[in-house]
Short mmCIF file of C-alpha atoms in Angstrom, two decimals:
data_model
loop_
_atom_site.label_atom_id
_atom_site.label_comp_id
_atom_site.label_asym_id
_atom_site.label_seq_id
_atom_site.Cartn_x
_atom_site.Cartn_y
_atom_site.Cartn_z
CA MET A 1069 27.56 -253.10 105.05
CA ARG A 1070 26.35 -249.86 106.62
CA ALA A 1071 27.88 -246.56 105.59
CA SER A 1072 30.65 -245.51 107.97
CA SER A 1073 29.85 -242.89 110.60
CA ILE A 1074 33.53 -242.23 111.33
CA GLU A 1075 34.58 -238.66 110.69
CA ARG A 1076 38.04 -238.67 112.25
CA VAL A 1077 40.71 -241.24 113.07
CA ALA A 1078 43.63 -240.19 115.26
CA VAL A 1079 46.45 -241.69 117.31
CA LEU A 1080 47.31 -240.17 120.70
CA PRO A 1081 50.55 -240.53 122.69
CA SER A 1082 50.74 -242.52 125.91
CA PRO A 1083 53.52 -242.81 128.50
CA PRO A 1084 56.60 -244.68 127.22
CA PHE A 1085 57.59 -247.72 129.23
CA ARG A 1086 60.00 -250.65 129.06
CA LEU A 1087 59.70 -254.43 129.00
CA ASP A 1088 62.32 -257.15 128.91
CA GLY A 1089 63.60 -257.59 125.36
CA GLY A 1090 63.77 -261.35 125.70
CA ALA A 1091 60.12 -261.46 126.74
CA ILE A 1092 59.12 -259.45 123.65
CA PHE A 1093 61.18 -261.53 121.20
CA GLY A 1094 60.77 -264.94 122.82
CA VAL A 1095 63.18 -267.55 121.48
CA VAL A 1096 64.66 -265.17 118.89
CA PRO A 1097 68.36 -264.67 119.79
CA ARG A 1098 69.27 -261.24 121.14
CA VAL A 1099 71.84 -260.75 118.36
CA LEU A 1100 68.97 -260.60 115.83
CA TRP A 1101 67.02 -257.81 117.53
CA ALA A 1102 69.35 -255.79 119.75
CA SER A 1103 70.54 -253.45 116.97
CA ASP A 1104 66.96 -252.32 116.24
CA PHE A 1105 65.85 -252.31 119.88
CA PRO A 1106 68.92 -251.47 121.99
CA PRO A 1107 68.31 -252.90 125.48
CA ASP A 1108 69.22 -250.98 128.61
CA ALA A 1109 71.33 -252.31 131.47
CA ASP A 1110 68.34 -254.35 132.68
CA ASN A 1111 67.74 -255.84 129.19
CA ARG A 1112 64.58 -253.72 128.78
CA ILE A 1113 63.55 -252.16 125.47
CA ALA A 1114 61.56 -248.97 124.90
CA LEU A 1115 57.88 -249.37 124.03
CA THR A 1116 54.69 -247.33 123.92
CA THR A 1117 51.02 -248.17 123.78
CA ARG A 1118 49.37 -246.61 120.77
CA VAL A 1119 46.01 -245.06 121.74
CA LEU A 1120 43.54 -245.02 118.85
CA LEU A 1121 40.60 -242.59 118.67
CA ALA A 1122 37.69 -242.80 116.23
CA SER A 1123 35.04 -240.07 116.27
CA GLY A 1124 31.75 -239.59 114.48
CA ALA A 1125 27.99 -239.24 114.89
CA GLY A 1126 28.42 -237.87 118.40
CA ARG A 1127 30.56 -240.77 119.64
CA HIS A 1128 34.24 -240.88 120.51
CA LEU A 1129 35.66 -244.41 120.71
CA LEU A 1130 39.06 -244.76 122.39
CA VAL A 1131 41.06 -247.98 121.98
CA ASP A 1132 43.54 -249.14 124.65
CA PRO A 1133 44.36 -246.10 126.86
CA GLY A 1134 47.74 -247.63 127.69
CA ILE A 1135 49.75 -248.19 130.85
CA GLY A 1136 48.93 -244.84 132.50
CA THR A 1137 50.85 -243.37 135.41
CA ALA A 1138 48.65 -244.34 138.38
CA TRP A 1139 51.28 -246.62 139.95
CA ASP A 1140 53.53 -246.56 142.98
CA ASP A 1141 57.18 -245.61 142.63
CA THR A 1142 58.41 -249.21 142.66
CA PHE A 1143 56.18 -250.19 139.76
CA MET A 1144 57.07 -247.04 137.81
CA ALA A 1145 60.78 -247.81 138.17
CA ARG A 1146 60.42 -251.51 137.34
CA TYR A 1147 58.75 -250.77 134.00
CA GLY A 1148 60.57 -247.53 133.26
CA ILE A 1149 57.30 -245.60 132.95
CA GLU A 1150 57.85 -241.97 132.05
CA PRO A 1151 55.26 -239.73 133.74
CA GLU A 1152 53.18 -237.75 131.27
CA GLY A 1153 51.51 -235.27 133.65
CA THR A 1154 48.49 -233.85 131.85
CA ALA A 1155 49.82 -234.78 128.37
CA PHE A 1156 46.88 -237.05 127.60
CA GLU A 1157 44.33 -234.39 128.45
CA GLY A 1158 46.38 -232.00 126.37
CA SER A 1159 46.29 -234.39 123.44
CA LEU A 1160 42.51 -234.63 123.64
CA ALA A 1161 42.30 -230.84 123.88
CA GLN A 1162 44.15 -230.57 120.56
CA LEU A 1163 41.22 -232.43 119.05
CA GLY A 1164 38.65 -230.29 120.84
CA LEU A 1165 37.84 -232.97 123.39
CA LYS A 1166 38.02 -233.64 127.14
CA PRO A 1167 38.22 -236.98 128.97
CA GLU A 1168 34.50 -236.52 129.68
CA SER A 1169 33.90 -236.48 125.91
CA ILE A 1170 34.90 -240.13 125.48
CA THR A 1171 31.75 -242.23 125.03
CA ASP A 1172 33.34 -245.65 124.52
CA VAL A 1173 36.58 -247.31 125.59
CA VAL A 1174 37.41 -250.43 123.59
CA LEU A 1175 39.85 -252.73 125.35
CA THR A 1176 41.58 -255.21 123.08
CA HIS A 1177 42.38 -257.19 126.22
CA LEU A 1178 42.85 -256.56 129.92
CA HIS A 1179 46.61 -256.67 130.45
CA PHE A 1180 47.74 -253.77 132.63
CA ASP A 1181 49.66 -252.00 129.85
CA HIS A 1182 46.39 -251.64 127.90
CA LEU A 1183 43.90 -251.11 130.72
CA ALA A 1184 45.60 -249.05 133.44
CA GLY A 1185 45.35 -245.80 131.49
CA CYS A 1186 41.62 -245.85 132.23
CA PHE A 1187 42.41 -244.73 135.79
CA ARG A 1188 44.21 -241.93 137.60
CA GLY A 1189 45.18 -241.27 141.19
CA GLN A 1190 47.11 -243.54 143.53
CA PRO A 1191 46.76 -247.33 143.94
CA GLY A 1192 43.97 -247.97 146.39
CA ALA A 1193 42.30 -244.66 145.58
CA LEU A 1194 41.85 -244.70 141.81
CA GLU A 1195 39.16 -242.93 139.82
CA PRO A 1196 38.13 -243.23 136.17
CA VAL A 1197 39.74 -240.97 133.60
CA PHE A 1198 36.70 -241.30 131.30
CA PRO A 1199 33.67 -241.01 133.60
CA ASN A 1200 31.06 -241.06 130.82
CA ALA A 1201 32.40 -244.03 128.84
CA ARG A 1202 31.13 -247.55 128.31
CA TYR A 1203 33.91 -250.15 128.39
CA HIS A 1204 33.82 -252.86 125.72
CA VAL A 1205 35.68 -256.12 126.23
CA GLN A 1206 35.12 -259.68 125.09
CA ARG A 1207 33.32 -261.88 127.61
CA ARG A 1208 35.86 -264.72 127.24
CA GLN A 1209 38.71 -262.31 127.95
CA TRP A 1210 36.87 -260.92 130.98
CA GLU A 1211 36.25 -264.40 132.37
CA TRP A 1212 39.86 -265.41 131.77
CA ALA A 1213 41.11 -262.29 133.55
CA GLN A 1214 39.20 -263.30 136.69
CA LYS A 1215 41.11 -266.59 136.90
CA PRO A 1216 44.25 -266.34 134.75
CA SER A 1217 46.85 -269.06 134.56
CA PRO A 1218 50.03 -268.97 136.65
CA LYS A 1219 51.86 -268.00 133.44
CA ASP A 1220 49.95 -264.77 132.81
CA ARG A 1221 48.57 -263.88 136.25
CA ALA A 1222 51.02 -260.98 136.63
CA SER A 1223 49.60 -259.33 133.47
CA TYR A 1224 46.25 -258.63 135.19
CA THR A 1225 45.72 -256.20 138.06
CA PRO A 1226 42.79 -257.06 140.33
CA GLU A 1227 42.20 -253.45 141.41
CA HIS A 1228 41.57 -252.35 137.82
CA LEU A 1229 39.26 -255.29 137.16
CA ASP A 1230 37.32 -254.62 140.36
CA LEU A 1231 36.83 -250.98 139.37
CA LEU A 1232 35.54 -252.00 135.95
CA ARG A 1233 33.12 -254.46 137.53
CA ALA A 1234 31.84 -251.88 140.01
CA SER A 1235 31.45 -249.13 137.41
CA GLY A 1236 28.22 -250.48 135.95
CA CYS A 1237 29.60 -249.41 132.55
CA LEU A 1238 31.12 -252.71 131.43
CA GLU A 1239 29.84 -254.11 128.12
CA LEU A 1240 30.76 -257.77 127.60
CA LEU A 1241 30.84 -258.78 123.94
CA ASP A 1242 30.28 -262.27 122.56
CA GLY A 1243 32.38 -262.47 119.44
CA PRO A 1244 33.04 -260.19 116.47
CA GLY A 1245 30.75 -257.39 115.47
CA GLU A 1246 30.29 -253.72 114.67
CA LEU A 1247 30.44 -251.29 117.59
CA ALA A 1248 29.59 -248.33 115.36
CA PRO A 1249 29.14 -247.97 111.60
CA GLY A 1250 32.64 -248.35 110.20
CA PHE A 1251 34.12 -249.67 113.47
CA GLU A 1252 34.25 -253.43 113.87
CA VAL A 1253 36.09 -255.87 116.12
CA PHE A 1254 37.36 -259.35 115.30
CA LEU A 1255 38.90 -261.96 117.59
CA CYS A 1256 42.47 -263.25 117.76
CA ASP A 1257 43.58 -265.80 120.34
CA GLY A 1258 47.18 -266.64 121.17
CA HIS A 1259 48.61 -263.72 123.13
CA THR A 1260 45.64 -264.21 125.43
CA HIS A 1261 42.13 -265.58 125.05
CA ALA A 1262 39.71 -263.47 122.98
CA GLN A 1263 41.89 -260.47 122.23
CA GLN A 1264 39.80 -258.24 119.98
CA LEU A 1265 41.43 -256.27 117.19
CA CYS A 1266 39.74 -253.28 115.58
CA LYS A 1267 39.14 -252.55 111.91
CA LEU A 1268 38.00 -249.08 110.88
CA ARG A 1269 36.82 -247.76 107.51
CA ALA A 1270 36.01 -244.25 106.42
CA GLY A 1271 36.33 -242.20 103.26
CA GLY A 1272 37.32 -245.19 101.16
CA ARG A 1273 40.22 -246.05 103.49
CA SER A 1274 40.72 -248.73 106.16
CA TRP A 1275 42.88 -249.20 109.26
CA VAL A 1276 43.56 -252.27 111.39
CA TYR A 1277 44.75 -251.84 114.99
CA GLY A 1278 47.34 -254.57 115.62
CA ALA A 1279 47.38 -254.45 119.45
CA ASP A 1280 49.48 -257.38 120.74
CA VAL A 1281 49.19 -259.48 117.59
CA PHE A 1282 51.49 -256.99 115.85
CA PRO A 1283 52.97 -254.83 118.62
CA ILE A 1284 56.17 -254.05 116.66
CA ALA A 1285 57.15 -254.33 113.01
CA GLU A 1286 59.59 -257.23 113.55
CA LEU A 1287 56.74 -259.46 114.74
CA LEU A 1288 55.23 -259.45 111.27
CA ARG A 1289 57.34 -262.60 110.97
CA LEU A 1290 55.01 -265.50 111.74
CA SER A 1291 57.61 -267.38 113.76
CA TRP A 1292 58.68 -264.44 115.95
CA ILE A 1293 56.36 -264.75 118.95
CA MET A 1294 56.43 -263.05 122.32
CA ALA A 1295 57.22 -265.14 125.40
CA TYR A 1296 54.14 -263.54 126.97
CA ASP A 1297 51.80 -265.39 124.59
CA ILE A 1298 49.90 -268.22 126.26
CA GLU A 1299 49.25 -270.18 123.02
CA PRO A 1300 52.08 -269.58 120.53
CA LEU A 1301 50.59 -271.69 117.73
CA ALA A 1302 47.32 -269.80 118.05
CA THR A 1303 49.34 -266.59 117.70
CA VAL A 1304 50.45 -267.77 114.24
CA GLU A 1305 46.80 -268.18 113.25
CA ALA A 1306 46.02 -264.76 114.75
CA LYS A 1307 48.75 -263.15 112.66
CA LEU A 1308 47.38 -264.75 109.50
CA ARG A 1309 43.86 -263.55 110.37
CA CYS A 1310 45.08 -260.02 110.98
CA LEU A 1311 47.13 -259.95 107.77
CA GLU A 1312 44.09 -261.11 105.82
CA ALA A 1313 42.02 -258.32 107.38
CA CYS A 1314 44.67 -255.86 106.18
CA ARG A 1315 44.75 -257.31 102.66
CA GLN A 1316 41.00 -257.26 102.18
CA ASP A 1317 40.85 -253.48 101.86
CA ASP A 1318 44.57 -252.68 101.65
CA ALA A 1319 44.21 -251.47 105.23
CA PHE A 1320 46.88 -249.51 107.07
CA LEU A 1321 48.21 -251.60 109.97
CA ILE A 1322 48.66 -249.64 113.21
CA LEU A 1323 51.37 -251.20 115.40
CA GLY A 1324 50.42 -251.52 119.06
CA HIS A 1325 53.74 -250.80 120.82
CA ASP A 1326 56.40 -249.75 118.31
CA THR A 1327 58.24 -246.54 119.24
CA ARG A 1328 59.76 -246.16 115.75
CA PHE A 1329 56.83 -246.75 113.41
CA LEU A 1330 53.18 -245.86 113.74
CA GLY A 1331 52.47 -248.50 111.10
CA GLY A 1332 52.11 -248.94 107.37
CA HIS A 1333 50.61 -251.02 104.60
CA VAL A 1334 51.49 -254.72 104.50
CA ARG A 1335 53.01 -256.58 101.58
CA GLN A 1336 54.41 -260.09 101.30
CA GLY A 1337 58.20 -260.03 101.07
CA LYS A 1338 60.52 -262.85 100.06
CA ARG A 1339 60.43 -264.48 103.49
CA HIS A 1340 57.64 -262.81 105.45
CA ALA A 1341 55.13 -259.99 105.47
CA GLU A 1342 56.69 -256.53 105.56
CA LEU A 1343 55.61 -252.94 106.14
CA VAL A 1344 55.71 -250.67 103.11
CA GLU A 1345 55.03 -246.95 103.04
CA SER A 1346 55.71 -247.06 106.78
CA VAL A 1347 54.89 -243.96 108.81
CA PRO A 1348 57.38 -242.92 111.51
CA ALA A 1349 56.09 -242.64 115.06
CA ASN A 1350 55.12 -239.15 116.17
CA ALA A 1351 55.54 -238.01 119.76
CA GLY A 1352 52.32 -235.99 119.51
CA VAL A 1353 48.80 -236.39 118.15
CA GLU A 1354 48.65 -237.94 114.67
CA VAL A 1355 45.44 -237.45 112.68
CA LEU A 1356 45.14 -240.28 110.17
CA TYR A 1357 41.83 -239.20 108.68
CA ALA A 1358 39.56 -236.17 108.88
CA GLY A 1359 36.41 -236.44 106.77
#
């Protein structure tokens, strides 16, 4: 194993948004989740997309830029997206960076709430937020996104995919591997095909980015599975794979969408895995490591 080149690990805020609570919790009855995630009048619950940044050796790798705000008014209202203005650029500035500083964007998968933050402007006239970045996505996920099933077609936006294809900066990956010393990806099917999770190590510590395998703390339960997932039984295997990745180095699990908790270490409870030493979510930039 090569020595890690990562010198800083940080989490940046992204625009809050809302999705249907029943879609997030699947067959789990509302009475079991509504007290922790109070739904609004449209049964939507508050979520975020946690943007992960790893820097070192002249590279700045950004994971899942989130849902963004480059949508029309109807879309913004439907998903309860709260405009952030220049907040993202301001967050980068706190770390001494600009959008042009980002060298790599790692996309766990291509659903719009993870990909759309790569673009700004208005639909039909979008431009890249990170003009100097290479975009890393698994080939199987890319191919699936071109012809998704009727079940998950609405999760992919053709305009964003077309812009990625035309950019000349798309890097299609074929399986797990190391994108930089100390920054590796591993595959988890279930939510979609070939979702890639990220595992980072630096300074004797490790972090696992849970994306949509573990978007919120409640889904640490193996049997609690989102209705969005195209292969629920594969999701169970994905959860076990992710938990094992956390246990290997006692890694800190970063939750992909939870507005209450940034994440925590994972321990086996009486009935299911649980977060311990959980870290509350922060509305601003959170530096997890600075070497």
